[in-house]
Amino acid sequence: MNTRNSRRDFLGLAAAAVAGSSLLPGRLFAQSAADKPALLGGTPVHAGGWPAWPEWRQAWEPAVLNVLRSGRWYRGTGEQVPQFEAAYAKLLGARRCLATASGTTALMVGMHVLDVDAGDEVIVSPFTFIASYNAVLANKALPVMADTDPETLTIDPASIESRITDRTRAIMPVHIYGMPCDMDPIMAVAAKRRVAVIEDACQAWLAEYKGRMCGTIGDLGCFSFQNSKHLPSGEGGAITGNSDDLLDRCASFHDCGRPYGGFKGARPYFTRGGNYRMQHFQAAMLVQQLEKLVQDTARRRENADRLTASLEEIPGIHPARLPENSRAVWHLYPFRYEAEKFQGLPRDRFTRAMRAEGIPCSTGYQEQYFDGLLDEAIASRGYKRLFGAQRLKDYRDSFQALKGNRQVCETTVAMTQNLLLADGAAIDHVAAAIRRIQAHGAELARV
Ligand SMILES: Cc1ncc(COP(=O)(O)O)c(C=O)c1O
């Protein structure tokens, strides 16, 4: 590391932070590079907190109360869920949308409709929230891990085809942290090998890839509206798509197998189904937040660009690369951390030092395929029957080959989306804190 340059850069940023402090009453700022890191007794670079999440507006309350007072709480009656479905489809440019109870159930319904059956395989992004794996397991299929591209943190399209077998029914790219996967090569391999694509867009509301919204590119797209999400209703989800047939089948399966649109039979319950319905309360919350979602997304993007520009200047900090002509929505803002450029400061000490500076951040997803959940599944009676011992052994061994994903799991640091709703001066504290920690890496490593 060139310490002299880093210090000079830091002084400039710290000065900018101090100059900006009048805009942010109540927040404390670093005065110079000589300041000790907060973990060593210095004053935190950022104090005063960050925007809270979720945000609720009083003006939205009557619509929720109307649902309460109407007594029309069941999805089969009432207007709020269909209204939300129409508005969300329009916002995304999708032909259809079906609201569901959660993102997990959206994925489960979607995979059922795409004919993912017991004993099938689904190629999954390994760097994801555990629900992506769980949804495949719920359909008694095997989540086969493709590798992760360390530069993009999303599925490496080049790692998909070699994992396709005669049992593969679908590919599940995950637009993790709201960063679009490189969909063109994924769609090409899916078309070539005749498998479906179900996009896990549970963190990617309004993310764009080459002029199209994530969740509208594959056969089906799935979203989550859980409390931490950019469009929250406590719980909730949606499936989007452009095929009436597939969406009719989704609507039917999510509603006990009742006939829907063109999907009907001679008897009332002619097909399998479950109850994966959304409530009108949730829809009333969601529909009112759509405009805010658009505004918040623009703000997060603006701040993420500002943050990326400042982080790219710091040796050992690597912001993610997005596919060409795509726009992320930053459910989390990640970067890869190179400890060697921080005088050997281990990543967990770095995140601790950052939190002490008032910048909440954490390590990203771990190598969850070693965490026991998949071992439990493949040791079960059902999986042994469905796949046989040799396939399950090869499957377990295959996790060792996920080198890109291992690198990502070992080096990623991420900040949650609410930070990106702060003002620009506060965003600059992130780089200022990192530079300060970098200048004291060796001391911090000894703490
Ligand atoms: C990538 C991803 N997939 C699936 C889900 C599941 O969504 P839900 O929690 O609404 O079931 C989530 C939710 O956090 C997610 O982040």
mmCIF file of N, CA, C and O in Angstrom, residues 36 260 344 350:
data_model
loop_
_atom_site.group_PDB
_atom_site.id
_atom_site.type_symbol
_atom_site.label_atom_id
_atom_site.label_comp_id
_atom_site.label_asym_id
_atom_site.label_seq_id
_atom_site.Cartn_x
_atom_site.Cartn_y
_atom_site.Cartn_z
ATOM 1 N N LYS A 36 -7.363 8.613 15.619
ATOM 2 C CA LYS A 36 -7.375 7.173 15.857
ATOM 3 C C LYS A 36 -8.684 6.584 15.353
ATOM 4 O O LYS A 36 -9.729 7.230 15.474
ATOM 5 N N TYR A 260 -58.525 -21.281 -13.161
ATOM 6 C CA TYR A 260 -58.203 -19.869 -13.341
ATOM 7 C C TYR A 260 -57.998 -19.581 -14.822
ATOM 8 O O TYR A 260 -57.206 -20.256 -15.483
ATOM 9 N N GLY A 344 -3.004 -6.713 6.461
ATOM 10 C CA GLY A 344 -3.395 -8.018 6.996
ATOM 11 C C GLY A 344 -4.578 -7.983 7.943
ATOM 12 O O GLY A 344 -4.888 -8.976 8.598
ATOM 13 N N PHE A 350 -12.174 -5.863 10.214
ATOM 14 C CA PHE A 350 -12.479 -4.679 9.396
ATOM 15 C C PHE A 350 -13.943 -4.264 9.591
ATOM 16 O O PHE A 350 -14.242 -3.088 9.828
#
